[in-house]
PDB file of C-alpha atoms and ligand atoms in Angstrom:
ATOM      1  CA  MET A   1      -0.021   0.012   0.050  1.00 81.00           C
ATOM      2  CA  LEU A   2       1.367   3.405  -0.982  1.00 91.00           C
ATOM      3  CA  GLU A   3       1.320   6.230   1.607  1.00 89.00           C
ATOM      4  CA  LYS A   4      -1.209   9.026   0.753  1.00 85.00           C
ATOM      5  CA  LYS A   5       1.486  11.642   0.231  1.00 90.00           C
ATOM      6  CA  THR A   6       3.507   9.441  -2.322  1.00 95.00           C
ATOM      7  CA  GLU A   7       3.920  11.222  -5.621  1.00 96.00           C
ATOM      8  CA  ILE A   8       2.660   8.981  -8.371  1.00 97.00           C
ATOM      9  CA  PRO A   9       4.768   9.393 -11.647  1.00 98.00           C
ATOM     10  CA  LYS A  10       2.487  10.569 -14.403  1.00 98.00           C
ATOM     11  CA  HIS A  11       4.226   8.302 -16.839  1.00 98.00           C
ATOM     12  CA  ILE A  12       5.735   5.000 -16.076  1.00 98.00           C
ATOM     13  CA  ALA A  13       7.659   3.049 -18.712  1.00 99.00           C
ATOM     14  CA  ILE A  14       8.493  -0.751 -18.249  1.00 99.00           C
ATOM     15  CA  ILE A  15      10.977  -3.044 -19.903  1.00 98.00           C
ATOM     16  CA  MET A  16       9.253  -6.350 -19.228  1.00 98.00           C
ATOM     17  CA  ASP A  17      12.142  -8.623 -19.091  1.00 98.00           C
ATOM     18  CA  GLY A  18      12.845 -12.272 -17.879  1.00 98.00           C
ATOM     19  CA  ASN A  19       9.889 -14.211 -19.253  1.00 98.00           C
ATOM     20  CA  GLY A  20      12.341 -16.713 -20.832  1.00 98.00           C
ATOM     21  CA  ARG A  21      14.425 -17.232 -17.686  1.00 98.00           C
ATOM     22  CA  TRP A  22      11.331 -17.585 -15.532  1.00 98.00           C
ATOM     23  CA  ALA A  23      10.004 -20.418 -17.832  1.00 98.00           C
ATOM     24  CA  LYS A  24      13.398 -22.003 -18.000  1.00 98.00           C
ATOM     25  CA  GLU A  25      13.668 -22.222 -14.154  1.00 98.00           C
ATOM     26  CA  LYS A  26      10.365 -24.054 -14.319  1.00 98.00           C
ATOM     27  CA  ASN A  27      11.533 -26.428 -17.179  1.00 98.00           C
ATOM     28  CA  LYS A  28       8.873 -24.865 -19.360  1.00 98.00           C
ATOM     29  CA  PRO A  29       9.075 -23.497 -22.958  1.00 97.00           C
ATOM     30  CA  ARG A  30       9.752 -19.717 -23.434  1.00 97.00           C
ATOM     31  CA  VAL A  31       6.195 -19.165 -24.554  1.00 97.00           C
ATOM     32  CA  PHE A  32       4.836 -20.312 -21.241  1.00 98.00           C
ATOM     33  CA  GLY A  33       6.846 -17.441 -19.791  1.00 98.00           C
ATOM     34  CA  HIS A  34       5.444 -14.926 -22.188  1.00 98.00           C
ATOM     35  CA  LYS A  35       1.876 -16.122 -21.363  1.00 98.00           C
ATOM     36  CA  ALA A  36       2.530 -15.555 -17.777  1.00 98.00           C
ATOM     37  CA  GLY A  37       4.069 -12.194 -18.691  1.00 98.00           C
ATOM     38  CA  ALA A  38       0.721 -11.259 -20.279  1.00 98.00           C
ATOM     39  CA  GLU A  39      -1.083 -12.003 -17.031  1.00 98.00           C
ATOM     40  CA  ALA A  40       1.342  -9.868 -15.118  1.00 98.00           C
ATOM     41  CA  LEU A  41       0.771  -7.030 -17.484  1.00 98.00           C
ATOM     42  CA  ARG A  42      -2.881  -7.247 -16.943  1.00 98.00           C
ATOM     43  CA  LYS A  43      -2.537  -6.904 -13.164  1.00 98.00           C
ATOM     44  CA  VAL A  44       0.026  -4.017 -13.467  1.00 98.00           C
ATOM     45  CA  VAL A  45      -2.324  -2.072 -15.887  1.00 98.00           C
ATOM     46  CA  THR A  46      -5.311  -2.374 -13.539  1.00 98.00           C
ATOM     47  CA  HIS A  47      -3.169  -1.363 -10.513  1.00 98.00           C
ATOM     48  CA  SER A  48      -1.559   1.546 -12.444  1.00 98.00           C
ATOM     49  CA  LYS A  49      -5.061   2.877 -13.208  1.00 98.00           C
ATOM     50  CA  LYS A  50      -6.070   2.439  -9.652  1.00 97.00           C
ATOM     51  CA  ILE A  51      -3.236   4.354  -8.147  1.00 97.00           C
ATOM     52  CA  GLY A  52      -3.576   7.164 -10.612  1.00 98.00           C
ATOM     53  CA  VAL A  53      -0.754   6.657 -13.285  1.00 98.00           C
ATOM     54  CA  LYS A  54      -1.734   8.502 -16.468  1.00 98.00           C
ATOM     55  CA  TYR A  55       0.444   6.843 -18.990  1.00 98.00           C
ATOM     56  CA  LEU A  56       1.911   3.418 -18.832  1.00 99.00           C
ATOM     57  CA  THR A  57       4.291   2.405 -21.721  1.00 99.00           C
ATOM     58  CA  VAL A  58       5.405  -1.174 -21.846  1.00 99.00           C
ATOM     59  CA  TYR A  59       7.950  -2.824 -24.181  1.00 98.00           C
ATOM     60  CA  ALA A  60       6.252  -5.808 -25.662  1.00 98.00           C
ATOM     61  CA  PHE A  61       8.124  -6.507 -28.980  1.00 98.00           C
ATOM     62  CA  SER A  62      11.217  -4.761 -30.188  1.00 98.00           C
ATOM     63  CA  THR A  63      12.519  -4.308 -33.746  1.00 97.00           C
ATOM     64  CA  GLU A  64      15.270  -6.797 -32.727  1.00 96.00           C
ATOM     65  CA  ASN A  65      12.805  -9.439 -31.523  1.00 97.00           C
ATOM     66  CA  TRP A  66      12.225 -10.604 -35.074  1.00 98.00           C
ATOM     67  CA  LYS A  67      15.590 -12.380 -34.773  1.00 97.00           C
ATOM     68  CA  ARG A  68      14.098 -14.841 -32.323  1.00 97.00           C
ATOM     69  CA  SER A  69      12.902 -18.318 -33.486  1.00 97.00           C
ATOM     70  CA  LYS A  70       9.984 -18.220 -35.905  1.00 97.00           C
ATOM     71  CA  GLU A  71       8.044 -20.189 -33.267  1.00 97.00           C
ATOM     72  CA  GLU A  72       8.633 -17.629 -30.544  1.00 98.00           C
ATOM     73  CA  VAL A  73       7.861 -14.682 -32.879  1.00 98.00           C
ATOM     74  CA  GLU A  74       4.626 -16.351 -33.941  1.00 98.00           C
ATOM     75  CA  ALA A  75       3.669 -17.080 -30.430  1.00 98.00           C
ATOM     76  CA  LEU A  76       4.256 -13.441 -29.407  1.00 98.00           C
ATOM     77  CA  MET A  77       2.143 -12.216 -32.235  1.00 98.00           C
ATOM     78  CA  LEU A  78      -0.661 -14.583 -31.302  1.00 98.00           C
ATOM     79  CA  LEU A  79      -0.404 -13.665 -27.678  1.00 98.00           C
ATOM     80  CA  PHE A  80      -0.752  -9.966 -28.476  1.00 98.00           C
ATOM     81  CA  LYS A  81      -3.765 -10.648 -30.659  1.00 98.00           C
ATOM     82  CA  ALA A  82      -5.339 -12.640 -27.822  1.00 98.00           C
ATOM     83  CA  TYR A  83      -4.472  -9.955 -25.385  1.00 98.00           C
ATOM     84  CA  ILE A  84      -6.228  -7.413 -27.551  1.00 98.00           C
ATOM     85  CA  SER A  85      -9.408  -9.256 -27.675  1.00 97.00           C
ATOM     86  CA  SER A  86      -9.436 -10.485 -24.061  1.00 98.00           C
ATOM     87  CA  GLU A  87      -8.731  -7.029 -22.611  1.00 98.00           C
ATOM     88  CA  ARG A  88     -11.185  -5.096 -24.675  1.00 98.00           C
ATOM     89  CA  LYS A  89     -14.022  -5.191 -22.238  1.00 98.00           C
ATOM     90  CA  ASP A  90     -11.916  -4.284 -19.186  1.00 97.00           C
ATOM     91  CA  LEU A  91     -10.011  -1.528 -20.883  1.00 98.00           C
ATOM     92  CA  LEU A  92     -13.326   0.163 -21.893  1.00 98.00           C
ATOM     93  CA  LYS A  93     -14.882  -0.426 -18.491  1.00 98.00           C
ATOM     94  CA  ASN A  94     -11.773   0.989 -16.655  1.00 98.00           C
ATOM     95  CA  LYS A  95     -11.557   3.912 -19.138  1.00 98.00           C
ATOM     96  CA  ILE A  96      -8.134   2.995 -20.431  1.00 98.00           C
ATOM     97  CA  ARG A  97      -6.935   4.176 -23.840  1.00 98.00           C
ATOM     98  CA  PHE A  98      -5.131   1.520 -25.818  1.00 98.00           C
ATOM     99  CA  VAL A  99      -2.262   2.919 -28.020  1.00 98.00           C
ATOM    100  CA  VAL A 100       0.390   0.911 -29.927  1.00 98.00           C
ATOM    101  CA  SER A 101       3.637   2.533 -30.839  1.00 98.00           C
ATOM    102  CA  GLY A 102       6.018   1.046 -33.464  1.00 98.00           C
ATOM    103  CA  ARG A 103       6.454   0.284 -37.193  1.00 98.00           C
ATOM    104  CA  LYS A 104       3.723  -1.433 -39.083  1.00 97.00           C
ATOM    105  CA  GLU A 105       6.074  -3.264 -41.438  1.00 96.00           C
ATOM    106  CA  GLY A 106       6.116  -6.967 -40.823  1.00 96.00           C
ATOM    107  CA  VAL A 107       2.940  -7.033 -38.681  1.00 98.00           C
ATOM    108  CA  SER A 108       0.140  -9.028 -40.145  1.00 98.00           C
ATOM    109  CA  GLU A 109      -2.884  -7.271 -41.641  1.00 98.00           C
ATOM    110  CA  SER A 110      -5.200  -9.112 -39.191  1.00 98.00           C
ATOM    111  CA  LEU A 111      -3.052  -7.859 -36.109  1.00 98.00           C
ATOM    112  CA  LEU A 112      -3.032  -4.360 -37.515  1.00 98.00           C
ATOM    113  CA  LYS A 113      -6.838  -4.386 -37.954  1.00 98.00           C
ATOM    114  CA  ALA A 114      -7.340  -5.553 -34.388  1.00 98.00           C
ATOM    115  CA  ILE A 115      -4.939  -2.937 -33.022  1.00 98.00           C
ATOM    116  CA  ASP A 116      -6.818  -0.137 -35.088  1.00 98.00           C
ATOM    117  CA  SER A 117     -10.183  -1.333 -33.852  1.00 98.00           C
ATOM    118  CA  LEU A 118      -9.170  -1.313 -30.114  1.00 98.00           C
ATOM    119  CA  GLU A 119      -7.298   2.045 -30.448  1.00 98.00           C
ATOM    120  CA  GLU A 120     -10.418   3.606 -32.022  1.00 98.00           C
ATOM    121  CA  ALA A 121     -12.835   2.064 -29.495  1.00 98.00           C
ATOM    122  CA  THR A 122     -10.861   3.301 -26.513  1.00 98.00           C
ATOM    123  CA  SER A 123      -9.911   6.739 -27.859  1.00 98.00           C
ATOM    124  CA  LYS A 124     -12.908   8.758 -26.577  1.00 97.00           C
ATOM    125  CA  ASP A 125     -13.517   8.385 -22.933  1.00 97.00           C
ATOM    126  CA  TYR A 126     -10.343   7.551 -21.040  1.00 98.00           C
ATOM    127  CA  GLU A 127      -8.421   8.452 -17.766  1.00 98.00           C
ATOM    128  CA  MET A 128      -5.218   6.473 -18.407  1.00 98.00           C
ATOM    129  CA  THR A 129      -3.271   5.541 -21.482  1.00 98.00           C
ATOM    130  CA  LEU A 130      -1.732   2.143 -22.063  1.00 99.00           C
ATOM    131  CA  ASN A 131       0.938   2.558 -24.697  1.00 98.00           C
ATOM    132  CA  ILE A 132       2.275  -0.861 -25.971  1.00 98.00           C
ATOM    133  CA  ALA A 133       5.594  -0.450 -27.732  1.00 98.00           C
ATOM    134  CA  PHE A 134       5.265  -3.224 -30.372  1.00 98.00           C
ATOM    135  CA  ASN A 135       7.640  -3.662 -33.309  1.00 98.00           C
ATOM    136  CA  TYR A 136       9.264  -0.771 -31.583  1.00 98.00           C
ATOM    137  CA  GLY A 137      12.856   0.560 -31.652  1.00 98.00           C
ATOM    138  CA  GLY A 138      14.002   3.800 -30.161  1.00 98.00           C
ATOM    139  CA  ARG A 139      16.463   4.405 -33.093  1.00 98.00           C
ATOM    140  CA  SER A 140      13.753   3.586 -35.625  1.00 98.00           C
ATOM    141  CA  GLU A 141      11.435   6.096 -33.878  1.00 98.00           C
ATOM    142  CA  ILE A 142      14.043   8.878 -33.985  1.00 98.00           C
ATOM    143  CA  VAL A 143      14.932   8.114 -37.749  1.00 97.00           C
ATOM    144  CA  ASP A 144      11.131   8.035 -38.524  1.00 97.00           C
ATOM    145  CA  ALA A 145      10.601  11.438 -36.657  1.00 97.00           C
ATOM    146  CA  PHE A 146      13.595  12.945 -38.511  1.00 96.00           C
ATOM    147  CA  ASN A 147      12.164  11.821 -41.942  1.00 96.00           C
ATOM    148  CA  LYS A 148       8.816  13.165 -41.016  1.00 96.00           C
ATOM    149  CA  ALA A 149      10.334  16.462 -40.128  1.00 96.00           C
ATOM    150  CA  MET A 150      12.368  16.627 -43.265  1.00 95.00           C
ATOM    151  CA  ALA A 151       9.135  15.901 -45.288  1.00 97.00           C
ATOM    152  CA  THR A 152       7.560  18.985 -43.738  1.00 95.00           C
ATOM    153  CA  GLY A 153      10.666  21.096 -44.494  1.00 94.00           C
ATOM    154  CA  GLU A 154      10.514  22.292 -40.754  1.00 93.00           C
ATOM    155  CA  LYS A 155      13.843  22.784 -38.949  1.00 93.00           C
ATOM    156  CA  VAL A 156      13.977  20.503 -35.933  1.00 93.00           C
ATOM    157  CA  THR A 157      14.801  21.847 -32.441  1.00 96.00           C
ATOM    158  CA  GLU A 158      14.975  20.122 -29.064  1.00 95.00           C
ATOM    159  CA  GLU A 159      11.634  21.727 -28.305  1.00 94.00           C
ATOM    160  CA  ASN A 160       9.632  20.786 -31.442  1.00 95.00           C
ATOM    161  CA  PHE A 161      11.187  17.304 -32.125  1.00 96.00           C
ATOM    162  CA  SER A 162       8.800  15.414 -30.017  1.00 95.00           C
ATOM    163  CA  LYS A 163       5.831  16.392 -32.126  1.00 97.00           C
ATOM    164  CA  PHE A 164       7.274  14.106 -34.902  1.00 98.00           C
ATOM    165  CA  LEU A 165       7.699  11.071 -32.552  1.00 98.00           C
ATOM    166  CA  TYR A 166       5.117   8.306 -32.578  1.00 98.00           C
ATOM    167  CA  ASN A 167       3.286   9.963 -29.684  1.00 97.00           C
ATOM    168  CA  GLN A 168       3.248  13.254 -27.765  1.00 97.00           C
ATOM    169  CA  PHE A 169       2.958  11.894 -24.268  1.00 98.00           C
ATOM    170  CA  PRO A 170       4.824  13.501 -21.365  1.00 97.00           C
ATOM    171  CA  ASP A 171       8.255  11.906 -20.952  1.00 97.00           C
ATOM    172  CA  PRO A 172       8.337   9.071 -18.402  1.00 98.00           C
ATOM    173  CA  GLU A 173       9.607  10.087 -14.970  1.00 98.00           C
ATOM    174  CA  LEU A 174      10.232   6.458 -14.071  1.00 98.00           C
ATOM    175  CA  LEU A 175      11.669   3.748 -16.168  1.00 98.00           C
ATOM    176  CA  ILE A 176      11.457   0.177 -14.608  1.00 98.00           C
ATOM    177  CA  ARG A 177      13.468  -2.835 -15.906  1.00 98.00           C
ATOM    178  CA  THR A 178      12.728  -6.306 -14.508  1.00 98.00           C
ATOM    179  CA  SER A 179      15.158  -9.324 -14.288  1.00 98.00           C
ATOM    180  CA  GLY A 180      18.228  -7.420 -13.181  1.00 98.00           C
ATOM    181  CA  GLU A 181      19.703  -6.307 -16.383  1.00 96.00           C
ATOM    182  CA  PHE A 182      21.172  -2.707 -16.542  1.00 97.00           C
ATOM    183  CA  ARG A 183      20.341  -2.003 -20.195  1.00 96.00           C
ATOM    184  CA  ILE A 184      18.123   0.311 -22.108  1.00 98.00           C
ATOM    185  CA  SER A 185      17.758  -2.131 -25.117  1.00 98.00           C
ATOM    186  CA  ASN A 186      16.783   0.608 -27.640  1.00 98.00           C
ATOM    187  CA  PHE A 187      13.612   1.656 -25.657  1.00 98.00           C
ATOM    188  CA  LEU A 188      12.402   5.308 -25.724  1.00 98.00           C
ATOM    189  CA  LEU A 189      15.759   6.707 -26.382  1.00 98.00           C
ATOM    190  CA  TRP A 190      14.497  10.304 -26.788  1.00 98.00           C
ATOM    191  CA  GLN A 191      11.976  10.306 -24.025  1.00 98.00           C
ATOM    192  CA  ILE A 192      14.073   8.867 -21.168  1.00 98.00           C
ATOM    193  CA  ALA A 193      16.722  11.664 -21.141  1.00 97.00           C
ATOM    194  CA  TYR A 194      15.796  12.569 -17.563  1.00 96.00           C
ATOM    195  CA  SER A 195      13.981   9.473 -16.382  1.00 97.00           C
ATOM    196  CA  GLU A 196      14.800   7.828 -13.084  1.00 97.00           C
ATOM    197  CA  ILE A 197      15.828   4.205 -13.677  1.00 98.00           C
ATOM    198  CA  TYR A 198      14.737   1.412 -11.308  1.00 98.00           C
ATOM    199  CA  VAL A 199      16.056  -2.167 -11.805  1.00 98.00           C
ATOM    200  CA  THR A 200      14.608  -5.006  -9.947  1.00 98.00           C
ATOM    201  CA  ASP A 201      15.794  -8.711  -9.981  1.00 98.00           C
ATOM    202  CA  VAL A 202      12.168  -9.964 -10.113  1.00 98.00           C
ATOM    203  CA  TYR A 203      11.462 -11.679 -13.460  1.00 98.00           C
ATOM    204  CA  TRP A 204       8.535  -9.976 -15.335  1.00 98.00           C
ATOM    205  CA  PRO A 205       5.986 -12.790 -14.839  1.00 98.00           C
ATOM    206  CA  ASP A 206       6.536 -12.443 -10.992  1.00 98.00           C
ATOM    207  CA  PHE A 207       6.189  -8.647 -11.122  1.00 98.00           C
ATOM    208  CA  SER A 208       3.209  -7.695  -8.947  1.00 98.00           C
ATOM    209  CA  GLU A 209       1.291  -4.746  -7.723  1.00 98.00           C
ATOM    210  CA  LYS A 210       3.619  -4.715  -4.655  1.00 98.00           C
ATOM    211  CA  ASP A 211       6.607  -4.506  -6.828  1.00 98.00           C
ATOM    212  CA  LEU A 212       5.160  -1.590  -8.730  1.00 98.00           C
ATOM    213  CA  ASP A 213       4.513   0.150  -5.503  1.00 98.00           C
ATOM    214  CA  LYS A 214       8.110  -0.528  -4.346  1.00 98.00           C
ATOM    215  CA  ALA A 215       9.443   1.056  -7.565  1.00 98.00           C
ATOM    216  CA  ILE A 216       7.240   4.115  -6.932  1.00 98.00           C
ATOM    217  CA  GLU A 217       8.344   4.447  -3.240  1.00 97.00           C
ATOM    218  CA  ASN A 218      11.978   4.232  -4.439  1.00 97.00           C
ATOM    219  CA  PHE A 219      11.283   6.852  -7.060  1.00 97.00           C
ATOM    220  CA  ASN A 220       9.953   9.104  -4.273  1.00 96.00           C
ATOM    221  CA  LYS A 221      13.301   8.924  -2.448  1.00 94.00           C
ATOM    222  CA  ARG A 222      15.206  10.281  -5.530  1.00 92.00           C
ATOM    223  CA  GLU A 223      16.389  13.843  -5.785  1.00 82.00           C
ATOM    224  CA  ARG A 224      15.603  14.910  -9.406  1.00 77.00           C
ATOM    225  CA  ARG A 225      17.857  17.707 -10.595  1.00 80.00           C
ATOM    226  CA  PHE A 226      17.532  17.608 -14.347  1.00 84.00           C
ATOM    227  CA  GLY A 227      21.078  18.541 -14.729  1.00 84.00           C
ATOM    228  CA  GLY A 228      20.890  21.547 -12.307  1.00 82.00           C
ATOM    229  CA  ARG A 229      21.803  21.596  -8.633  1.00 71.00           C
ATOM    230  CA  LEU A 230      19.269  22.230  -5.905  1.00 62.00           C
ATOM    231  CA  ASN A 231      21.909  23.151  -3.292  1.00 59.00           C
ATOM    232  CA  ALA A 232      24.687  25.096  -4.904  1.00 49.00           C
ATOM    233  CA  GLU A 233      27.869  24.655  -2.950  1.00 47.00           C
TER     234      GLU A 233
HETATM  235  C1  LIG B 301      11.435 -10.177 -22.583  1.00 89.55           C
HETATM  236  O1  LIG B 301      11.613 -11.425 -21.930  1.00 89.55           O
HETATM  237  C2  LIG B 301      10.095 -10.079 -23.022  1.00 89.55           C
HETATM  238  C3  LIG B 301       9.712 -10.039 -24.279  1.00 89.55           C
HETATM  239  C4  LIG B 301      10.584  -9.914 -25.403  1.00 89.55           C
HETATM  240  C5  LIG B 301       8.250  -9.883 -24.605  1.00 89.55           C
HETATM  241  C6  LIG B 301       7.358  -9.183 -23.679  1.00 89.55           C
HETATM  242  C7  LIG B 301       6.077  -9.825 -23.897  1.00 89.55           C
HETATM  243  C8  LIG B 301       5.185 -10.001 -22.847  1.00 89.55           C
HETATM  244  C9  LIG B 301       5.373  -9.596 -21.412  1.00 89.55           C
HETATM  245  C10 LIG B 301       4.021 -10.820 -23.148  1.00 89.55           C
HETATM  246  C11 LIG B 301       2.772 -10.081 -22.937  1.00 89.55           C
HETATM  247  C12 LIG B 301       2.682  -8.820 -23.836  1.00 89.55           C
HETATM  248  C13 LIG B 301       1.523  -8.604 -24.517  1.00 89.55           C
HETATM  249  C14 LIG B 301       1.398  -7.204 -24.955  1.00 89.55           C
HETATM  250  C15 LIG B 301       0.538  -9.515 -24.792  1.00 89.55           C
HETATM  251  P1  LIG B 301      12.730 -12.355 -22.450  1.00 89.55           P
HETATM  252  O2  LIG B 301      12.053 -13.388 -23.384  1.00 89.55           O
HETATM  253  O3  LIG B 301      13.827 -11.600 -23.232  1.00 89.55           O
HETATM  254  O4  LIG B 301      13.249 -13.108 -21.346  1.00 89.55           O
HETATM  255  P2  LIG B 301      14.734 -13.709 -21.082  1.00 89.55           P
HETATM  256  O5  LIG B 301      15.687 -12.435 -21.105  1.00 89.55           O
HETATM  257  O6  LIG B 301      14.685 -14.184 -19.650  1.00 89.55           O
HETATM  258  O7  LIG B 301      14.965 -14.588 -22.096  1.00 89.55           O
END
């Protein structure tokens, strides 16, 4: 349980890592870990909404993940499609907007259609945004933004660049990575310039509401300076 005075980050981003290792420890196939990962996501989304998070961005499939076995890639695609249909009712009920960020190339027509349909259905009346980074790469996003800007002929600046990115959400204050790896893995490269990073050893399928609260409590202890100094010596 979070204390009343706890500051809830407006935008939390999560690298959901460790599904494969979680499954391996249980002598199960990797896909079993991803399925459990989808369950963990469901709980974290509901909890985030409850405590007042406004934007939750999760890394579900990177542009590099195509290099995994055909079997695993297919399973991840199917799992995402299943997630879209199983979550529709709850997302609408809980006023959660569903958004997908990433490139369309390589993603099947039927999955793109399912994404479009849920994005449209949840776009009107919402209190939180769930942004799923799917077929997403931070460098691709920056390159795509740059090309978009070039096409408009507009000169880019640090201030206007974000309008060419996939979405114009506030930058995440908190970036969480599960399973103990200290890497960014090409996630939100532009947006995390000043994010606080929290790494936990917990594998993603075991990541619970309590673990999210712990990350937020830890975030509350940080002194955020954005490059400046609060107490000049
Ligand atoms: C990283 O674990 C996880 C992924 C590459 C996929 C994330 C997908 C989910 C959490 C499934 C649910 C998502 C949706 C949107 C349905 P890993 O496989 O790299 O684990 P490892 O490092 O232990 O091998």
